[in-house]
Amino acid sequence: LGLLPQFVNSFFFLPKTVKKIGKAAFPVVGFYGLMTLPIYGKNFLPGTGTMLDFELLRERQSPNEYLIAPKSSCPQFNGSTPLDDGQPRREEAPVFPVGVDELQSIFIESFKRRYALESFAEPTLVNKTKRQYVYVERTPLLRFPDIINVQFISLDENRSTLVIHSGSVFGYSDLGKNKQRLTEIISSLSNIPWTLKRATVQV
């Protein structure tokens, strides 16, 4: 009988504890729910990411973006407004020694390896005529969604290049994440032994 009062007190106290835990957890659950909603990069709502028109693309007021493109592309994006580290937010894209079909296929396969699950690497929007794709990539811990736009450009039968832009949906500063991401992507493409890929990649 001596344990009965403690049991009764615990019984009535438990719901209050659960409520307190629920109230404390709700903002966290709500935050991650918002970050992981399947609405980004689909032109679902203004500001949630869409397919860019590179001919009309202008740099943002906030430094949470980065662009790699040929000099002749994105004429209205001069990149003069610097990033947080004072560096330009635009750099020139390399020329790859393969045709545009091969570059496109190799990029898509290489991009899949950035994800733990390949299903997450599927583009959210595609324009096959323009060879333009939209992807969503999230930051590792807080899961902030960033929107990646990439377009593949043919220079001639054996040479091609691309335009690729990465921009954050949330936040003023990206702490250099978009630049880091695109630098990694271009580096992975540049390190591919292209002479071998020509014989193995099927388009």
PDB file of C-alpha atoms in Angstrom:
ATOM      1  CA  LEU A   1       0.000   0.000   0.000  1.00  0.00           C
ATOM      2  CA  GLY A   2       2.945   2.319   0.574  1.00  0.00           C
ATOM      3  CA  LEU A   3       3.659   2.378  -3.173  1.00  0.00           C
ATOM      4  CA  LEU A   4       0.081   3.251  -4.116  1.00  0.00           C
ATOM      5  CA  PRO A   5       0.339   7.017  -3.521  1.00  0.00           C
ATOM      6  CA  GLN A   6       3.531   7.163  -5.585  1.00  0.00           C
ATOM      7  CA  PHE A   7       1.844   5.239  -8.394  1.00  0.00           C
ATOM      8  CA  VAL A   8      -1.168   7.554  -8.333  1.00  0.00           C
ATOM      9  CA  ASN A   9       1.038  10.644  -8.340  1.00  0.00           C
ATOM     10  CA  SER A  10       3.081   9.250 -11.228  1.00  0.00           C
ATOM     11  CA  PHE A  11      -0.057   8.390 -13.164  1.00  0.00           C
ATOM     12  CA  PHE A  12      -1.430  11.914 -12.966  1.00  0.00           C
ATOM     13  CA  PHE A  13       1.970  13.517 -13.476  1.00  0.00           C
ATOM     14  CA  LEU A  14       2.797  11.617 -16.661  1.00  0.00           C
ATOM     15  CA  PRO A  15       0.434  13.494 -19.009  1.00  0.00           C
ATOM     16  CA  LYS A  16       1.934  16.832 -17.925  1.00  0.00           C
ATOM     17  CA  THR A  17       5.407  15.532 -18.687  1.00  0.00           C
ATOM     18  CA  VAL A  18       4.306  14.287 -22.065  1.00  0.00           C
ATOM     19  CA  LYS A  19       2.740  17.668 -22.821  1.00  0.00           C
ATOM     20  CA  LYS A  20       5.932  19.483 -21.830  1.00  0.00           C
ATOM     21  CA  ILE A  21       8.027  17.196 -24.019  1.00  0.00           C
ATOM     22  CA  GLY A  22       5.564  17.632 -26.862  1.00  0.00           C
ATOM     23  CA  LYS A  23       5.650  21.408 -26.611  1.00  0.00           C
ATOM     24  CA  ALA A  24       9.447  21.384 -26.547  1.00  0.00           C
ATOM     25  CA  ALA A  25       9.686  19.004 -29.509  1.00  0.00           C
ATOM     26  CA  PHE A  26       7.028  20.656 -31.660  1.00  0.00           C
ATOM     27  CA  PRO A  27       9.263  23.460 -33.018  1.00  0.00           C
ATOM     28  CA  VAL A  28      11.977  20.943 -33.926  1.00  0.00           C
ATOM     29  CA  VAL A  29       9.542  18.562 -35.604  1.00  0.00           C
ATOM     30  CA  GLY A  30       7.886  21.472 -37.384  1.00  0.00           C
ATOM     31  CA  PHE A  31      11.236  22.811 -38.601  1.00  0.00           C
ATOM     32  CA  TYR A  32      12.403  19.505 -40.066  1.00  0.00           C
ATOM     33  CA  GLY A  33       8.940  18.934 -41.497  1.00  0.00           C
ATOM     34  CA  LEU A  34       9.169  22.244 -43.338  1.00  0.00           C
ATOM     35  CA  MET A  35      12.703  21.543 -44.590  1.00  0.00           C
ATOM     36  CA  THR A  36      11.811  18.112 -45.968  1.00  0.00           C
ATOM     37  CA  LEU A  37       8.494  18.934 -47.633  1.00  0.00           C
ATOM     38  CA  PRO A  38       8.416  17.609 -51.231  1.00  0.00           C
ATOM     39  CA  ILE A  39       7.601  21.048 -52.657  1.00  0.00           C
ATOM     40  CA  TYR A  40      11.042  22.458 -53.416  1.00  0.00           C
ATOM     41  CA  GLY A  41      12.412  22.813 -56.921  1.00  0.00           C
ATOM     42  CA  LYS A  42       9.016  22.152 -58.499  1.00  0.00           C
ATOM     43  CA  ASN A  43       7.718  25.685 -59.101  1.00  0.00           C
ATOM     44  CA  PHE A  44       5.080  24.809 -56.495  1.00  0.00           C
ATOM     45  CA  LEU A  45       5.071  28.153 -54.686  1.00  0.00           C
ATOM     46  CA  PRO A  46       6.991  31.398 -55.235  1.00  0.00           C
ATOM     47  CA  GLY A  47      10.362  31.165 -53.564  1.00  0.00           C
ATOM     48  CA  THR A  48      10.460  27.373 -53.323  1.00  0.00           C
ATOM     49  CA  GLY A  49      12.634  26.924 -56.410  1.00  0.00           C
ATOM     50  CA  THR A  50      11.975  26.575 -60.110  1.00  0.00           C
ATOM     51  CA  MET A  51      13.677  26.164 -63.477  1.00  0.00           C
ATOM     52  CA  LEU A  52      15.720  29.273 -64.151  1.00  0.00           C
ATOM     53  CA  ASP A  53      15.872  31.237 -67.374  1.00  0.00           C
ATOM     54  CA  PHE A  54      19.640  31.699 -67.627  1.00  0.00           C
ATOM     55  CA  GLU A  55      19.295  34.477 -70.190  1.00  0.00           C
ATOM     56  CA  LEU A  56      17.346  36.555 -67.671  1.00  0.00           C
ATOM     57  CA  LEU A  57      19.071  35.410 -64.481  1.00  0.00           C
ATOM     58  CA  ARG A  58      20.251  38.243 -62.261  1.00  0.00           C
ATOM     59  CA  GLU A  59      22.279  37.914 -59.085  1.00  0.00           C
ATOM     60  CA  ARG A  60      20.415  38.117 -55.814  1.00  0.00           C
ATOM     61  CA  GLN A  61      20.751  40.779 -53.181  1.00  0.00           C
ATOM     62  CA  SER A  62      21.754  38.034 -50.749  1.00  0.00           C
ATOM     63  CA  PRO A  63      25.040  36.126 -51.227  1.00  0.00           C
ATOM     64  CA  ASN A  64      23.443  32.678 -50.948  1.00  0.00           C
ATOM     65  CA  GLU A  65      24.083  31.465 -54.492  1.00  0.00           C
ATOM     66  CA  TYR A  66      26.855  30.523 -56.893  1.00  0.00           C
ATOM     67  CA  LEU A  67      27.107  30.248 -60.671  1.00  0.00           C
ATOM     68  CA  ILE A  68      29.517  28.429 -62.968  1.00  0.00           C
ATOM     69  CA  ALA A  69      28.927  29.251 -66.620  1.00  0.00           C
ATOM     70  CA  PRO A  70      30.642  30.141 -69.906  1.00  0.00           C
ATOM     71  CA  LYS A  71      31.404  33.833 -70.319  1.00  0.00           C
ATOM     72  CA  SER A  72      28.769  34.161 -73.026  1.00  0.00           C
ATOM     73  CA  SER A  73      26.002  32.671 -70.858  1.00  0.00           C
ATOM     74  CA  CYS A  74      23.889  34.435 -68.232  1.00  0.00           C
ATOM     75  CA  PRO A  75      24.643  37.922 -69.593  1.00  0.00           C
ATOM     76  CA  GLN A  76      22.700  39.695 -66.832  1.00  0.00           C
ATOM     77  CA  PHE A  77      24.494  37.869 -64.033  1.00  0.00           C
ATOM     78  CA  ASN A  78      27.773  39.771 -63.803  1.00  0.00           C
ATOM     79  CA  GLY A  79      28.784  38.347 -60.423  1.00  0.00           C
ATOM     80  CA  SER A  80      30.093  41.698 -59.214  1.00  0.00           C
ATOM     81  CA  THR A  81      28.349  41.446 -55.843  1.00  0.00           C
ATOM     82  CA  PRO A  82      30.752  39.339 -53.752  1.00  0.00           C
ATOM     83  CA  LEU A  83      30.117  36.409 -51.464  1.00  0.00           C
ATOM     84  CA  ASP A  84      30.636  36.617 -47.709  1.00  0.00           C
ATOM     85  CA  ASP A  85      34.356  35.888 -48.181  1.00  0.00           C
ATOM     86  CA  GLY A  86      34.712  38.755 -50.653  1.00  0.00           C
ATOM     87  CA  GLN A  87      35.132  36.443 -53.655  1.00  0.00           C
ATOM     88  CA  PRO A  88      33.011  36.690 -56.818  1.00  0.00           C
ATOM     89  CA  ARG A  89      29.888  34.553 -56.978  1.00  0.00           C
ATOM     90  CA  ARG A  90      30.547  33.502 -60.564  1.00  0.00           C
ATOM     91  CA  GLU A  91      33.315  31.588 -62.323  1.00  0.00           C
ATOM     92  CA  GLU A  92      33.883  30.353 -65.858  1.00  0.00           C
ATOM     93  CA  ALA A  93      32.814  26.812 -66.719  1.00  0.00           C
ATOM     94  CA  PRO A  94      35.373  24.373 -68.138  1.00  0.00           C
ATOM     95  CA  VAL A  95      35.143  22.848 -71.583  1.00  0.00           C
ATOM     96  CA  PHE A  96      34.842  19.058 -71.558  1.00  0.00           C
ATOM     97  CA  PRO A  97      36.368  16.918 -74.335  1.00  0.00           C
ATOM     98  CA  VAL A  98      33.170  15.015 -75.100  1.00  0.00           C
ATOM     99  CA  GLY A  99      29.920  15.621 -76.927  1.00  0.00           C
ATOM    100  CA  VAL A 100      26.971  17.057 -75.071  1.00  0.00           C
ATOM    101  CA  ASP A 101      25.125  13.720 -74.855  1.00  0.00           C
ATOM    102  CA  GLU A 102      28.047  12.117 -73.057  1.00  0.00           C
ATOM    103  CA  LEU A 103      28.538  15.058 -70.733  1.00  0.00           C
ATOM    104  CA  GLN A 104      24.869  15.004 -69.804  1.00  0.00           C
ATOM    105  CA  SER A 105      24.850  11.243 -69.126  1.00  0.00           C
ATOM    106  CA  ILE A 106      28.066  11.303 -67.121  1.00  0.00           C
ATOM    107  CA  PHE A 107      26.878  14.263 -65.054  1.00  0.00           C
ATOM    108  CA  ILE A 108      23.624  12.509 -64.167  1.00  0.00           C
ATOM    109  CA  GLU A 109      25.421   9.320 -63.128  1.00  0.00           C
ATOM    110  CA  SER A 110      28.038  11.252 -61.182  1.00  0.00           C
ATOM    111  CA  PHE A 111      25.378  13.343 -59.462  1.00  0.00           C
ATOM    112  CA  LYS A 112      23.595  10.240 -58.167  1.00  0.00           C
ATOM    113  CA  ARG A 113      26.673   9.344 -56.132  1.00  0.00           C
ATOM    114  CA  ARG A 114      26.186  12.465 -54.034  1.00  0.00           C
ATOM    115  CA  TYR A 115      23.094  10.895 -52.448  1.00  0.00           C
ATOM    116  CA  ALA A 116      22.727   7.967 -50.073  1.00  0.00           C
ATOM    117  CA  LEU A 117      19.621   6.896 -51.996  1.00  0.00           C
ATOM    118  CA  GLU A 118      19.525   7.282 -55.767  1.00  0.00           C
ATOM    119  CA  SER A 119      15.812   8.065 -55.653  1.00  0.00           C
ATOM    120  CA  PHE A 120      16.688  11.368 -53.965  1.00  0.00           C
ATOM    121  CA  ALA A 121      18.897  12.257 -56.947  1.00  0.00           C
ATOM    122  CA  GLU A 122      16.016  12.404 -59.420  1.00  0.00           C
ATOM    123  CA  PRO A 123      15.451  15.837 -60.974  1.00  0.00           C
ATOM    124  CA  THR A 124      12.357  17.719 -59.868  1.00  0.00           C
ATOM    125  CA  LEU A 125      11.935  19.488 -63.229  1.00  0.00           C
ATOM    126  CA  VAL A 126      13.240  18.580 -66.693  1.00  0.00           C
ATOM    127  CA  ASN A 127      13.289  20.390 -70.033  1.00  0.00           C
ATOM    128  CA  LYS A 128      14.700  17.882 -72.518  1.00  0.00           C
ATOM    129  CA  THR A 129      14.664  20.375 -75.385  1.00  0.00           C
ATOM    130  CA  LYS A 130      16.905  22.787 -73.493  1.00  0.00           C
ATOM    131  CA  ARG A 131      18.832  19.969 -71.776  1.00  0.00           C
ATOM    132  CA  GLN A 132      18.063  21.644 -68.461  1.00  0.00           C
ATOM    133  CA  TYR A 133      17.476  19.917 -65.122  1.00  0.00           C
ATOM    134  CA  VAL A 134      16.496  21.032 -61.635  1.00  0.00           C
ATOM    135  CA  TYR A 135      17.631  19.185 -58.505  1.00  0.00           C
ATOM    136  CA  VAL A 136      17.185  19.671 -54.769  1.00  0.00           C
ATOM    137  CA  GLU A 137      20.098  19.039 -52.435  1.00  0.00           C
ATOM    138  CA  ARG A 138      19.843  19.531 -48.678  1.00  0.00           C
ATOM    139  CA  THR A 139      22.509  20.527 -46.175  1.00  0.00           C
ATOM    140  CA  PRO A 140      23.655  17.582 -44.015  1.00  0.00           C
ATOM    141  CA  LEU A 141      22.460  18.567 -40.532  1.00  0.00           C
ATOM    142  CA  LEU A 142      19.670  21.130 -40.720  1.00  0.00           C
ATOM    143  CA  ARG A 143      18.382  19.881 -44.098  1.00  0.00           C
ATOM    144  CA  PHE A 144      18.065  23.327 -45.670  1.00  0.00           C
ATOM    145  CA  PRO A 145      16.960  22.790 -49.315  1.00  0.00           C
ATOM    146  CA  ASP A 146      19.162  24.300 -52.022  1.00  0.00           C
ATOM    147  CA  ILE A 147      18.052  24.368 -55.667  1.00  0.00           C
ATOM    148  CA  ILE A 148      20.469  23.329 -58.416  1.00  0.00           C
ATOM    149  CA  ASN A 149      19.831  24.277 -62.037  1.00  0.00           C
ATOM    150  CA  VAL A 150      22.056  22.754 -64.711  1.00  0.00           C
ATOM    151  CA  GLN A 151      22.008  23.090 -68.496  1.00  0.00           C
ATOM    152  CA  PHE A 152      24.273  21.230 -70.920  1.00  0.00           C
ATOM    153  CA  ILE A 153      25.646  23.088 -73.954  1.00  0.00           C
ATOM    154  CA  SER A 154      27.125  21.659 -77.128  1.00  0.00           C
ATOM    155  CA  LEU A 155      30.158  23.460 -78.563  1.00  0.00           C
ATOM    156  CA  ASP A 156      30.836  20.994 -81.348  1.00  0.00           C
ATOM    157  CA  GLU A 157      30.747  17.248 -81.933  1.00  0.00           C
ATOM    158  CA  ASN A 158      33.522  16.530 -79.427  1.00  0.00           C
ATOM    159  CA  ARG A 159      33.304  19.427 -76.999  1.00  0.00           C
ATOM    160  CA  SER A 160      30.665  20.601 -74.556  1.00  0.00           C
ATOM    161  CA  THR A 161      30.196  22.684 -71.434  1.00  0.00           C
ATOM    162  CA  LEU A 162      27.479  23.534 -68.946  1.00  0.00           C
ATOM    163  CA  VAL A 163      25.773  26.236 -66.928  1.00  0.00           C
ATOM    164  CA  ILE A 164      25.134  25.319 -63.317  1.00  0.00           C
ATOM    165  CA  HIS A 165      23.637  27.441 -60.546  1.00  0.00           C
ATOM    166  CA  SER A 166      23.065  26.574 -56.906  1.00  0.00           C
ATOM    167  CA  GLY A 167      20.943  28.803 -54.683  1.00  0.00           C
ATOM    168  CA  SER A 168      19.507  28.556 -51.194  1.00  0.00           C
ATOM    169  CA  VAL A 169      15.786  28.734 -50.460  1.00  0.00           C
ATOM    170  CA  PHE A 170      16.229  29.920 -46.863  1.00  0.00           C
ATOM    171  CA  GLY A 171      18.642  32.285 -45.166  1.00  0.00           C
ATOM    172  CA  TYR A 172      20.593  35.360 -46.196  1.00  0.00           C
ATOM    173  CA  SER A 173      24.035  33.756 -46.100  1.00  0.00           C
ATOM    174  CA  ASP A 174      24.873  30.197 -47.133  1.00  0.00           C
ATOM    175  CA  LEU A 175      28.306  30.187 -45.425  1.00  0.00           C
ATOM    176  CA  GLY A 176      29.852  29.285 -48.779  1.00  0.00           C
ATOM    177  CA  LYS A 177      27.893  26.040 -49.172  1.00  0.00           C
ATOM    178  CA  ASN A 178      26.637  26.680 -52.708  1.00  0.00           C
ATOM    179  CA  LYS A 179      30.116  27.504 -53.976  1.00  0.00           C
ATOM    180  CA  GLN A 180      31.520  24.435 -52.224  1.00  0.00           C
ATOM    181  CA  ARG A 181      28.851  22.234 -53.776  1.00  0.00           C
ATOM    182  CA  LEU A 182      29.415  23.407 -57.349  1.00  0.00           C
ATOM    183  CA  THR A 183      33.182  23.257 -56.944  1.00  0.00           C
ATOM    184  CA  GLU A 184      32.849  19.621 -55.860  1.00  0.00           C
ATOM    185  CA  ILE A 185      30.568  18.799 -58.782  1.00  0.00           C
ATOM    186  CA  ILE A 186      32.870  20.369 -61.372  1.00  0.00           C
ATOM    187  CA  SER A 187      35.909  18.764 -59.760  1.00  0.00           C
ATOM    188  CA  SER A 188      34.311  15.319 -59.931  1.00  0.00           C
ATOM    189  CA  LEU A 189      33.605  15.815 -63.643  1.00  0.00           C
ATOM    190  CA  SER A 190      37.072  17.171 -64.365  1.00  0.00           C
ATOM    191  CA  ASN A 191      38.710  14.152 -62.708  1.00  0.00           C
ATOM    192  CA  ILE A 192      36.929  11.633 -64.920  1.00  0.00           C
ATOM    193  CA  PRO A 193      39.209   9.809 -67.422  1.00  0.00           C
ATOM    194  CA  TRP A 194      37.245  10.955 -70.454  1.00  0.00           C
ATOM    195  CA  THR A 195      39.033   8.728 -72.952  1.00  0.00           C
ATOM    196  CA  LEU A 196      37.781   5.696 -71.041  1.00  0.00           C
ATOM    197  CA  LYS A 197      34.279   7.095 -70.628  1.00  0.00           C
ATOM    198  CA  ARG A 198      33.844   7.495 -74.378  1.00  0.00           C
ATOM    199  CA  ALA A 199      34.072   3.736 -74.742  1.00  0.00           C
ATOM    200  CA  THR A 200      31.834   2.835 -71.807  1.00  0.00           C
ATOM    201  CA  VAL A 201      29.034   5.388 -71.576  1.00  0.00           C
ATOM    202  CA  GLN A 202      25.901   4.728 -73.594  1.00  0.00           C
ATOM    203  CA  VAL A 203      23.524   7.593 -74.294  1.00  0.00           C
TER     204      VAL A 203
END
